[in-house]
Short mmCIF file of C-alpha atoms in Angstrom, two decimals:
data_model
loop_
_atom_site.label_atom_id
_atom_site.label_comp_id
_atom_site.label_asym_id
_atom_site.label_seq_id
_atom_site.Cartn_x
_atom_site.Cartn_y
_atom_site.Cartn_z
CA MET A 1 -5.63 23.51 2.30
CA ASP A 2 -5.57 24.54 -1.34
CA ASP A 3 -2.31 25.97 -2.64
CA ASN A 4 -4.09 28.49 -4.82
CA ASP A 5 -6.52 31.35 -4.39
CA LEU A 6 -8.95 32.67 -6.94
CA VAL A 7 -8.77 36.45 -7.48
CA LYS A 8 -10.57 38.87 -9.75
CA ILE A 9 -8.13 40.57 -12.17
CA GLU A 10 -8.18 42.80 -15.20
CA ARG A 11 -6.28 41.31 -18.10
CA ILE A 12 -4.97 43.58 -20.83
CA THR A 13 -4.03 41.97 -24.13
CA GLY A 14 -2.98 44.55 -26.68
CA TYR A 15 -5.97 46.88 -26.94
CA ALA A 16 -8.40 44.52 -25.21
CA ARG A 17 -9.23 44.77 -21.51
CA GLU A 18 -11.37 42.25 -19.67
CA THR A 19 -12.24 41.37 -16.11
CA THR A 20 -11.64 37.71 -15.35
CA ASP A 21 -10.84 35.21 -12.60
CA ASP A 22 -7.26 34.10 -12.11
CA THR A 23 -5.40 31.88 -9.68
CA VAL A 24 -2.56 33.15 -7.51
CA THR A 25 -0.37 31.04 -5.26
CA ARG A 26 -1.15 31.19 -1.55
CA GLU A 27 1.35 32.63 0.92
CA LEU A 28 0.90 31.78 4.57
CA PRO A 29 2.69 33.13 7.64
CA LEU A 30 3.62 30.07 9.75
CA THR A 31 4.82 30.71 13.29
CA ILE A 32 6.97 28.01 14.84
CA VAL A 33 6.55 27.78 18.61
CA LEU A 34 9.34 25.71 20.14
CA ASN A 35 8.81 24.53 23.73
CA ASN A 36 6.19 27.25 24.25
CA GLN A 37 8.42 30.06 22.99
CA GLU A 38 7.74 31.79 19.70
CA LEU A 39 10.79 31.15 17.54
CA VAL A 40 10.25 32.52 14.05
CA THR A 41 7.57 33.21 11.45
CA LEU A 42 8.16 31.80 7.99
CA LEU A 43 6.28 32.95 4.91
CA CYS A 44 5.48 29.79 3.01
CA SER A 45 3.11 27.77 0.85
CA PRO A 46 0.40 26.00 2.85
CA ALA A 47 1.35 22.37 2.10
CA ASP A 48 3.36 20.14 4.43
CA LEU A 49 3.61 22.58 7.31
CA LYS A 50 4.80 20.07 9.92
CA ASN A 51 7.53 18.98 7.53
CA LEU A 52 8.53 22.59 7.11
CA ALA A 53 8.72 23.25 10.84
CA VAL A 54 10.76 20.12 11.55
CA GLY A 55 13.02 20.67 8.53
CA TYR A 56 13.62 24.26 9.53
CA LEU A 57 14.54 23.26 13.09
CA SER A 58 16.84 20.59 11.70
CA SER A 59 18.51 23.04 9.29
CA GLU A 60 19.09 25.40 12.20
CA GLY A 61 20.73 22.58 14.17
CA LEU A 62 17.95 22.43 16.79
CA LEU A 63 16.92 18.82 16.33
CA ASN A 64 18.45 15.75 14.76
CA SER A 65 15.89 12.96 14.81
CA ARG A 66 12.25 12.18 15.42
CA ASP A 67 13.15 10.96 18.88
CA ASP A 68 14.06 14.51 19.89
CA ILE A 69 10.42 15.54 19.37
CA THR A 70 8.07 14.87 22.25
CA LYS A 71 5.05 16.53 20.64
CA ILE A 72 4.13 18.30 17.43
CA SER A 73 0.78 19.91 16.65
CA LEU A 74 -0.44 22.14 13.85
CA ASP A 75 -3.17 24.76 14.03
CA GLU A 76 -3.59 25.43 10.35
CA SER A 77 -6.23 28.13 10.70
CA LYS A 78 -4.02 30.20 13.02
CA GLY A 79 -0.80 29.38 11.14
CA ILE A 80 0.95 28.02 14.22
CA VAL A 81 2.94 24.83 14.60
CA ARG A 82 4.00 23.84 18.10
CA VAL A 83 7.03 21.61 18.49
CA ASP A 84 8.18 20.29 21.84
CA ILE A 85 11.69 18.96 22.16
CA ALA A 86 12.92 17.06 25.21
CA GLU A 87 14.66 19.60 27.41
CA ASP A 88 17.91 17.59 27.47
CA LYS A 89 17.99 17.73 23.67
CA LEU A 90 17.71 21.51 23.54
CA THR A 91 21.33 22.13 22.68
CA VAL A 92 21.69 25.72 23.76
CA GLY A 93 19.13 26.28 26.50
CA ASP A 94 17.47 29.66 26.70
CA THR A 95 19.97 31.41 24.49
CA VAL A 96 18.70 29.26 21.63
CA PHE A 97 15.97 31.74 20.91
CA LYS A 98 18.28 34.67 20.49
CA ARG A 99 20.70 32.58 18.49
CA VAL A 100 18.12 31.22 16.11
CA LEU A 101 16.57 34.54 15.31
CA THR A 102 19.98 35.58 14.13
CA SER A 103 20.79 32.59 12.01
CA GLY A 104 17.14 32.34 11.04
CA CYS A 105 17.91 35.35 8.91
CA SER A 106 19.91 32.98 6.77
CA ARG A 107 22.05 36.01 6.36
CA GLY A 108 25.47 35.60 7.80
CA THR A 109 25.72 33.77 11.06
CA SER A 110 25.20 30.29 9.66
CA PHE A 111 27.29 31.23 6.72
CA TYR A 112 30.36 32.31 8.59
CA SER A 113 30.27 29.45 11.02
CA PHE A 114 30.22 27.22 7.97
CA ILE A 115 33.21 28.93 6.41
CA ASP A 116 35.01 28.33 9.68
CA MET A 117 34.10 24.68 9.73
CA LYS A 118 34.66 23.96 6.09
CA GLU A 119 37.75 21.95 6.95
CA GLN A 120 35.61 19.71 9.12
CA VAL A 121 32.74 19.01 6.72
CA LYS A 122 33.73 16.46 4.13
CA VAL A 123 31.22 14.60 2.00
CA GLU A 124 32.68 11.09 1.75
CA SER A 125 29.90 9.34 -0.18
CA GLN A 126 31.13 7.21 -3.09
CA LEU A 127 27.68 7.27 -4.76
CA LYS A 128 27.83 7.54 -8.55
CA ILE A 129 25.14 8.17 -11.14
CA SER A 130 25.17 7.99 -14.93
CA ALA A 131 24.47 11.06 -17.04
CA PRO A 132 21.33 9.50 -18.59
CA ALA A 133 20.03 8.78 -15.07
CA VAL A 134 20.50 12.47 -14.18
CA PHE A 135 18.51 13.49 -17.28
CA SER A 136 15.83 10.97 -16.40
CA LEU A 137 15.53 12.16 -12.78
CA VAL A 138 15.38 15.82 -13.76
CA GLY A 139 12.85 15.00 -16.51
CA GLU A 140 10.58 13.36 -13.94
CA PHE A 141 11.18 16.28 -11.55
CA GLN A 142 10.14 18.65 -14.30
CA ARG A 143 6.96 16.70 -15.08
CA ARG A 144 5.94 16.82 -11.44
CA SER A 145 6.78 20.52 -11.21
CA GLU A 146 4.47 21.28 -14.14
CA MET A 147 1.56 20.20 -11.95
CA PHE A 148 2.22 23.24 -9.78
CA LYS A 149 2.78 25.61 -12.66
CA THR A 150 -0.74 27.04 -12.94
CA THR A 151 0.14 30.11 -10.93
CA GLY A 152 3.89 30.53 -11.47
CA GLY A 153 6.30 31.61 -8.80
CA VAL A 154 6.60 28.34 -6.90
CA HIS A 155 9.80 26.38 -6.29
CA ASN A 156 10.15 22.63 -6.10
CA ALA A 157 12.68 20.36 -4.47
CA ALA A 158 13.12 16.60 -4.36
CA LEU A 159 15.08 13.92 -2.55
CA CYS A 160 16.06 11.11 -4.89
CA ASP A 161 18.07 7.95 -5.14
CA THR A 162 19.79 7.27 -8.45
CA GLU A 163 16.56 6.00 -10.01
CA ASP A 164 13.52 7.63 -8.42
CA ILE A 165 12.12 10.66 -6.68
CA LEU A 166 11.46 9.67 -3.06
CA ILE A 167 10.12 12.96 -1.70
CA PHE A 168 8.83 15.96 -3.63
CA SER A 169 7.95 19.37 -2.21
CA ASN A 170 6.83 22.78 -3.35
CA ASP A 171 6.96 26.21 -1.75
CA ILE A 172 7.16 29.88 -2.67
CA SER A 173 10.62 29.85 -1.05
CA ARG A 174 13.58 27.83 -2.34
CA HIS A 175 14.72 27.45 1.26
CA ASN A 176 11.38 26.19 2.55
CA ALA A 177 11.04 23.67 -0.28
CA ILE A 178 14.31 22.07 0.82
CA ASP A 179 13.48 22.25 4.52
CA LYS A 180 10.17 20.47 3.78
CA ILE A 181 12.09 17.55 2.29
CA PHE A 182 14.31 17.11 5.30
CA GLY A 183 11.37 17.50 7.69
CA ASP A 184 9.63 14.68 5.83
CA CYS A 185 12.77 12.54 6.16
CA ILE A 186 12.87 13.07 9.92
CA LEU A 187 9.15 12.57 10.57
CA ASN A 188 8.92 9.48 8.36
CA ASP A 189 12.33 7.91 9.00
CA VAL A 190 13.61 8.26 5.45
CA SER A 191 17.37 7.86 5.29
CA ILE A 192 19.32 10.70 3.67
CA LYS A 193 22.47 8.62 3.18
CA ASP A 194 23.72 8.46 -0.42
CA ARG A 195 20.90 10.62 -1.74
CA ILE A 196 20.52 13.27 -4.41
CA VAL A 197 18.76 16.62 -3.99
CA VAL A 198 17.17 18.25 -7.02
CA THR A 199 15.94 21.85 -6.90
CA SER A 200 14.24 24.17 -9.37
CA GLY A 201 15.92 27.22 -7.89
CA ARG A 202 19.29 28.83 -8.26
CA ILE A 203 22.00 27.65 -5.89
CA SER A 204 23.31 30.26 -3.52
CA SER A 205 25.77 29.48 -0.75
CA GLU A 206 22.95 29.16 1.77
CA ILE A 207 21.24 26.45 -0.24
CA LEU A 208 24.52 24.63 -0.76
CA ILE A 209 25.25 24.75 2.98
CA LYS A 210 21.85 23.22 3.82
CA ILE A 211 22.74 20.19 1.67
CA ALA A 212 26.42 19.95 2.59
CA ARG A 213 25.65 19.84 6.31
CA ARG A 214 23.64 16.68 5.66
CA GLN A 215 26.62 15.10 3.86
CA ILE A 216 24.56 14.63 0.71
CA PRO A 217 26.86 14.05 -2.28
CA PHE A 218 24.72 15.47 -5.12
CA LEU A 219 23.00 18.83 -5.56
CA ILE A 220 21.35 19.22 -8.95
CA SER A 221 19.55 22.32 -10.23
CA ARG A 222 17.75 23.35 -13.37
CA SER A 223 19.12 26.82 -12.69
CA ALA A 224 22.46 28.55 -11.99
CA PRO A 225 24.89 28.31 -9.08
CA THR A 226 26.86 31.26 -7.68
CA ASN A 227 30.65 31.32 -7.57
CA LEU A 228 30.55 30.94 -3.78
CA SER A 229 28.45 27.77 -3.93
CA VAL A 230 30.82 26.34 -6.56
CA ARG A 231 33.78 27.06 -4.29
CA LEU A 232 32.10 25.55 -1.21
CA ALA A 233 30.98 22.44 -3.13
CA ASP A 234 34.54 21.97 -4.28
CA GLN A 235 35.90 22.35 -0.74
CA VAL A 236 33.51 19.90 0.91
CA GLY A 237 33.61 17.33 -1.88
CA MET A 238 30.07 17.65 -3.21
CA THR A 239 29.06 17.13 -6.83
CA LEU A 240 27.29 20.28 -8.02
CA ILE A 241 25.34 20.15 -11.28
CA GLY A 242 23.46 23.07 -12.83
CA PHE A 243 21.45 24.07 -15.89
CA VAL A 244 20.07 20.58 -16.50
CA ARG A 245 17.83 20.96 -19.55
CA GLU A 246 16.81 18.15 -21.87
CA GLN A 247 20.10 16.42 -22.74
CA ARG A 248 22.47 19.06 -21.35
CA MET A 249 24.05 19.72 -17.99
CA ASN A 250 26.95 21.61 -16.46
CA ILE A 251 29.01 19.78 -13.84
CA TYR A 252 30.72 22.36 -11.67
CA THR A 253 32.55 20.17 -9.15
CA ASN A 254 33.56 16.56 -8.49
CA GLY A 255 32.52 15.18 -11.87
CA TRP A 256 33.98 11.78 -10.94
CA ARG A 257 30.60 10.89 -9.45
CA VAL A 258 28.92 11.31 -12.86
CA LEU A 259 29.44 8.41 -15.24
CA SER A 260 29.32 9.21 -18.94
CA ALA A 261 26.60 7.63 -21.04
CA ASN A 262 29.11 5.67 -23.07
CA GLY A 263 30.81 4.23 -19.97
CA MET B 1 34.43 44.49 -9.23
CA ASP B 2 33.24 42.15 -11.93
CA ASP B 3 29.82 40.55 -11.43
CA ASN B 4 30.96 37.25 -12.90
CA ASP B 5 33.60 34.63 -12.20
CA LEU B 6 35.15 32.24 -14.67
CA VAL B 7 35.05 28.60 -13.58
CA LYS B 8 36.16 25.35 -15.16
CA ILE B 9 33.21 23.03 -15.76
CA GLU B 10 32.41 19.76 -17.50
CA ARG B 11 29.56 20.10 -19.95
CA ILE B 12 27.60 17.04 -20.95
CA THR B 13 25.50 17.27 -24.11
CA GLY B 14 23.84 13.97 -24.93
CA TYR B 15 26.75 11.53 -25.22
CA ALA B 16 29.44 14.21 -25.46
CA ARG B 17 31.46 15.37 -22.47
CA GLU B 18 33.90 18.26 -22.60
CA THR B 19 35.83 20.43 -20.18
CA THR B 20 35.26 24.12 -20.78
CA ASP B 21 35.22 27.56 -19.15
CA ASP B 22 31.95 29.02 -18.00
CA THR B 23 30.83 32.15 -16.16
CA VAL B 24 28.96 32.04 -12.86
CA THR B 25 27.51 35.01 -11.05
CA ARG B 26 29.46 36.27 -8.07
CA GLU B 27 28.03 36.12 -4.55
CA LEU B 28 29.58 38.30 -1.90
CA PRO B 29 28.99 38.39 1.87
CA LEU B 30 28.59 42.09 2.76
CA THR B 31 28.66 42.99 6.43
CA ILE B 32 26.95 46.23 7.41
CA VAL B 33 28.57 47.90 10.40
CA LEU B 34 26.29 50.60 11.82
CA ASN B 35 27.89 53.05 14.26
CA ASN B 36 30.72 50.58 14.92
CA GLN B 37 28.39 47.68 15.68
CA GLU B 38 28.07 44.75 13.33
CA LEU B 39 24.44 44.71 12.22
CA VAL B 40 23.91 42.04 9.58
CA THR B 41 25.64 40.18 6.76
CA LEU B 42 23.85 40.14 3.42
CA LEU B 43 24.70 37.73 0.63
CA CYS B 44 24.62 39.82 -2.53
CA SER B 45 26.00 40.65 -5.95
CA PRO B 46 29.09 42.87 -5.84
CA ALA B 47 27.70 45.96 -7.61
CA ASP B 48 26.41 49.08 -5.82
CA LEU B 49 27.28 47.99 -2.31
CA LYS B 50 26.86 51.41 -0.69
CA ASN B 51 23.42 51.65 -2.27
CA LEU B 52 22.58 48.24 -0.86
CA ALA B 53 23.68 49.15 2.66
CA VAL B 54 21.77 52.43 2.70
CA GLY B 55 18.70 50.91 1.05
CA TYR B 56 18.70 48.05 3.54
CA LEU B 57 18.94 50.44 6.49
CA SER B 58 16.14 52.50 5.00
CA SER B 59 13.95 49.41 4.45
CA GLU B 60 14.50 48.46 8.07
CA GLY B 61 13.41 51.93 9.17
CA LEU B 62 16.86 52.91 10.44
CA LEU B 63 17.45 55.96 8.27
CA ASN B 64 15.27 58.26 6.22
CA SER B 65 17.52 60.64 4.32
CA ARG B 66 21.09 61.31 3.34
CA ASP B 67 21.31 63.89 6.13
CA ASP B 68 21.02 61.10 8.70
CA ILE B 69 24.34 59.69 7.47
CA THR B 70 27.47 61.27 8.91
CA LYS B 71 29.90 58.88 7.20
CA ILE B 72 29.83 55.94 4.84
CA SER B 73 32.83 53.91 3.72
CA LEU B 74 33.22 50.68 1.81
CA ASP B 75 36.03 48.15 2.11
CA GLU B 76 35.26 46.06 -0.92
CA SER B 77 38.04 43.52 -0.41
CA LYS B 78 36.86 42.72 3.12
CA GLY B 79 33.17 42.96 2.24
CA ILE B 80 32.43 45.54 4.90
CA VAL B 81 30.46 48.76 4.61
CA ARG B 82 30.55 51.12 7.56
CA VAL B 83 27.67 53.53 8.00
CA ASP B 84 27.59 56.14 10.73
CA ILE B 85 24.28 57.75 11.63
CA ALA B 86 24.01 60.80 13.90
CA GLU B 87 23.24 59.46 17.38
CA ASP B 88 20.07 61.54 17.67
CA LYS B 89 18.77 59.93 14.48
CA LEU B 90 19.23 56.39 15.76
CA THR B 91 15.58 55.77 16.44
CA VAL B 92 15.81 52.92 18.89
CA GLY B 93 19.15 53.31 20.65
CA ASP B 94 21.03 50.16 21.61
CA THR B 95 18.04 47.89 21.21
CA VAL B 96 18.19 48.62 17.50
CA PHE B 97 20.70 45.87 17.01
CA LYS B 98 18.56 43.21 18.55
CA ARG B 99 15.51 44.53 16.75
CA VAL B 100 17.08 44.63 13.35
CA LEU B 101 18.54 41.17 13.51
CA THR B 102 15.01 40.00 14.03
CA SER B 103 13.36 41.93 11.25
CA GLY B 104 16.46 41.44 9.13
CA CYS B 105 15.18 37.92 8.82
CA SER B 106 12.46 39.38 6.66
CA ARG B 107 10.53 36.57 8.20
CA GLY B 108 7.71 37.79 10.32
CA THR B 109 8.47 40.72 12.53
CA SER B 110 8.27 43.35 9.81
CA PHE B 111 5.36 41.51 8.36
CA TYR B 112 3.22 41.47 11.45
CA SER B 113 3.92 45.04 12.35
CA PHE B 114 2.79 45.85 8.84
CA ILE B 115 -0.42 43.93 9.18
CA ASP B 116 -1.02 45.91 12.34
CA MET B 117 -0.41 49.20 10.61
CA LYS B 118 -2.22 48.45 7.42
CA GLU B 119 -4.97 50.83 8.44
CA GLN B 120 -2.39 53.59 8.67
CA VAL B 121 -0.55 53.09 5.37
CA LYS B 122 -2.53 54.48 2.46
CA VAL B 123 -1.00 55.16 -0.93
CA GLU B 124 -2.68 58.37 -2.05
CA SER B 125 -0.84 59.03 -5.32
CA GLN B 126 -3.10 59.91 -8.25
CA LEU B 127 -0.41 58.95 -10.79
CA LYS B 128 -1.76 57.23 -13.88
CA ILE B 129 -0.05 55.43 -16.75
CA SER B 130 -1.34 54.10 -20.06
CA ALA B 131 -1.17 50.40 -20.86
CA PRO B 132 1.17 50.98 -23.86
CA ALA B 133 3.51 52.94 -21.55
CA VAL B 134 3.63 49.95 -19.18
CA PHE B 135 4.54 47.65 -22.09
CA SER B 136 7.18 50.11 -23.22
CA LEU B 137 8.75 50.44 -19.73
CA VAL B 138 8.83 46.69 -19.18
CA GLY B 139 10.23 46.17 -22.70
CA GLU B 140 13.10 48.52 -21.90
CA PHE B 141 13.52 46.83 -18.50
CA GLN B 142 13.76 43.50 -20.25
CA ARG B 143 16.37 44.75 -22.74
CA ARG B 144 18.55 46.00 -19.90
CA SER B 145 18.08 42.77 -17.97
CA GLU B 146 19.34 40.75 -20.94
CA MET B 147 22.72 42.39 -20.45
CA PHE B 148 23.02 40.51 -17.14
CA LYS B 149 21.71 37.26 -18.50
CA THR B 150 25.03 35.61 -19.35
CA THR B 151 25.09 33.64 -16.11
CA GLY B 152 21.44 33.30 -15.15
CA GLY B 153 20.08 33.55 -11.66
CA VAL B 154 20.21 37.31 -11.23
CA HIS B 155 17.27 39.57 -10.43
CA ASN B 156 16.73 43.11 -11.64
CA ALA B 157 14.72 46.02 -10.31
CA ALA B 158 14.10 49.53 -11.58
CA LEU B 159 12.67 52.83 -10.43
CA CYS B 160 10.77 54.55 -13.23
CA ASP B 161 8.59 57.48 -14.03
CA THR B 162 5.82 56.92 -16.57
CA GLU B 163 8.26 57.24 -19.47
CA ASP B 164 11.75 56.15 -18.46
CA ILE B 165 13.86 53.98 -16.23
CA LEU B 166 15.60 56.25 -13.74
CA ILE B 167 17.55 53.69 -11.71
CA PHE B 168 18.33 50.10 -12.59
CA SER B 169 19.87 47.47 -10.33
CA ASN B 170 20.79 43.83 -10.32
CA ASP B 171 21.43 41.32 -7.56
CA ILE B 172 21.20 37.61 -6.81
CA SER B 173 18.46 38.53 -4.29
CA ARG B 174 15.11 40.08 -5.22
CA HIS B 175 15.20 41.93 -1.92
CA ASN B 176 18.66 43.34 -2.41
CA ALA B 177 17.88 44.52 -5.95
CA ILE B 178 15.05 46.65 -4.58
CA ASP B 179 17.07 47.89 -1.61
CA LYS B 180 19.82 48.99 -4.03
CA ILE B 181 17.33 51.21 -5.84
CA PHE B 182 16.19 52.96 -2.69
CA GLY B 183 19.76 53.34 -1.46
CA ASP B 184 20.61 55.06 -4.73
CA CYS B 185 17.61 57.39 -4.28
CA ILE B 186 18.78 58.39 -0.80
CA LEU B 187 22.47 58.83 -1.66
CA ASN B 188 21.74 60.79 -4.85
CA ASP B 189 18.64 62.69 -3.82
CA VAL B 190 16.29 61.07 -6.30
CA SER B 191 12.67 61.64 -5.37
CA ILE B 192 10.49 58.55 -4.98
CA LYS B 193 7.23 60.49 -5.18
CA ASP B 194 4.84 59.28 -7.92
CA ARG B 195 7.22 56.59 -9.14
CA ILE B 196 6.87 53.09 -10.48
CA VAL B 197 8.90 50.06 -9.38
CA VAL B 198 9.52 47.26 -11.86
CA THR B 199 10.97 43.92 -10.74
CA SER B 200 11.91 40.69 -12.49
CA GLY B 201 11.03 38.60 -9.46
CA ARG B 202 7.86 37.23 -8.03
CA ILE B 203 6.00 39.43 -5.58
CA SER B 204 5.72 38.05 -2.07
CA SER B 205 4.26 40.05 0.80
CA GLU B 206 7.73 41.14 1.91
CA ILE B 207 8.48 42.72 -1.45
CA LEU B 208 5.10 44.41 -1.53
CA ILE B 209 5.65 45.83 1.94
CA LYS B 210 9.03 47.32 0.93
CA ILE B 211 7.28 49.31 -1.80
CA ALA B 212 4.09 50.15 0.11
CA ARG B 213 6.05 51.65 2.99
CA ARG B 214 7.49 54.17 0.53
CA GLN B 215 3.97 55.09 -0.66
CA ILE B 216 4.86 54.15 -4.23
CA PRO B 217 1.65 53.65 -6.25
CA PHE B 218 2.84 51.08 -8.83
CA LEU B 219 4.55 47.71 -8.47
CA ILE B 220 5.01 45.90 -11.76
CA SER B 221 6.50 42.43 -12.21
CA ARG B 222 7.22 40.12 -15.09
CA SER B 223 6.41 37.31 -12.69
CA ALA B 224 3.61 36.23 -10.30
CA PRO B 225 2.27 37.75 -7.09
CA THR B 226 1.08 35.75 -4.07
CA ASN B 227 -2.45 36.01 -2.69
CA LEU B 228 -1.13 37.85 0.36
CA SER B 229 0.58 40.54 -1.72
CA VAL B 230 -2.62 40.99 -3.75
CA ARG B 231 -4.60 41.45 -0.54
CA LEU B 232 -2.11 43.91 0.94
CA ALA B 233 -1.90 45.93 -2.31
CA ASP B 234 -5.68 46.17 -2.30
CA GLN B 235 -5.76 47.30 1.32
CA VAL B 236 -3.15 50.03 1.00
CA GLY B 237 -4.34 51.31 -2.39
CA MET B 238 -1.42 50.23 -4.57
CA THR B 239 -1.70 49.20 -8.21
CA LEU B 240 -0.20 45.72 -8.58
CA ILE B 241 0.55 44.41 -12.06
CA GLY B 242 2.03 40.99 -12.86
CA PHE B 243 2.96 38.72 -15.74
CA VAL B 244 3.81 41.57 -18.09
CA ARG B 245 4.94 39.86 -21.30
CA GLU B 246 4.94 41.43 -24.75
CA GLN B 247 1.44 42.93 -25.08
CA ARG B 248 -0.14 41.22 -22.07
CA MET B 249 -0.48 42.07 -18.40
CA ASN B 250 -2.57 41.13 -15.39
CA ILE B 251 -3.78 43.99 -13.19
CA TYR B 252 -4.50 42.61 -9.74
CA THR B 253 -5.53 45.74 -7.85
CA ASN B 254 -6.52 49.38 -8.38
CA GLY B 255 -6.75 49.24 -12.16
CA TRP B 256 -8.05 52.82 -12.22
CA ARG B 257 -4.44 53.98 -12.41
CA VAL B 258 -3.93 52.14 -15.72
CA LEU B 259 -5.44 53.89 -18.74
CA SER B 260 -6.48 51.69 -21.63
CA ALA B 261 -4.73 52.12 -24.94
CA ASN B 262 -7.90 53.34 -26.59
CA GLY B 263 -8.54 55.94 -23.91
#
């Protein structure tokens, strides 16, 4: 399904006014039905919808691996993805549906439970990357992002090793773009050990928590982090890098994982 | 409370690496307690927290006017705002708490109920504005936004008449920035009739719905709309303008409300 729609607009430029065609990014309501119960509706971009559903379920702690999934089917025209998980893998039984609607808000419940468990999450990875390799990765990320730039207003995310982009996603939501990556990892058996996540969007605590829970050592953004994400990254031992532009970057936490260009 | 925090960072510029101080935007978890029951926790910027709480409740359909509020108190250090609403104004009784957690997700429930009611919402306002006045408003909006630009990653929103900005807000969340405006209107008796909303952020269907529900005829953004927001704006009779930069703008719907510079 195409990511863009053609619409008729009026464009005003100074004193001139003309009617013309323009592209706008598509926004799709996707309902996730888990074991025949409607779980949540996400507003998203139309690409990689199975990845999104699986990544979302994984972010919410509802599945861990492809083996948990007994069936997955997508009805693109209706905007419904059905995921069946083996009953013995459904961690919280019937109450799951109430619980997830709450934390599906990404507004509090997940957050506080994370604050509580911050002593337990510790990112141990000894992965290191050189500063030029960071610039190179983000440069490539930026080139790929430009391909989606015709309409504006779309976020990108990528899973990388120290040399290459392994998975690249785009979505109108920063959160969905990251969930799509992890869904892809689960459905296609891509390891997330010793990886790097790059995102176009700003880093709020919710985004940081999504990455920290997966024990990923690097979160890199072209944009700004909040003070809360800096504090959490520090506490769990993640390396948080922001404002990567051309040959500049800000390292907010755990700079020992970034090797200087001159050794 | 200051909107920014000072953090110690390492900045890499080409081959140079230095330790320096930098500012990051603050992110605060704000819990709204409605009639002694915990309703939701929003992650937000620390300014105008009462406005945010009241605007959020209003957006969720839980209060309509200042008279509905019997008490409001803010404990800034704990991040808690307590709002009491007269029991006879609580529209949905005890079930409200379940209901709001769902639609608080801003992920579906509100959306679908809106789609259902789209035949009922009709923005009737005959307000018109000239193209130069739009450029002037957005120029002023942009100048004010620059004041918050030291850290990056913050959104702004404004309520305007055809000549001036009446209320201006900022927040890490596009949604919160708009809720803060409407909270201010309710707490300070500012009429929203025949107004214009300007936002720095992209316009998804959820943002459009927030404005449409208040029967506001104009939504203007410096950024992009989605196809769904264009369709909804068309259906309810709102004028949707995007990509306003210098002397350019795109009018997506109901251009009859925008008068050309040359009459």
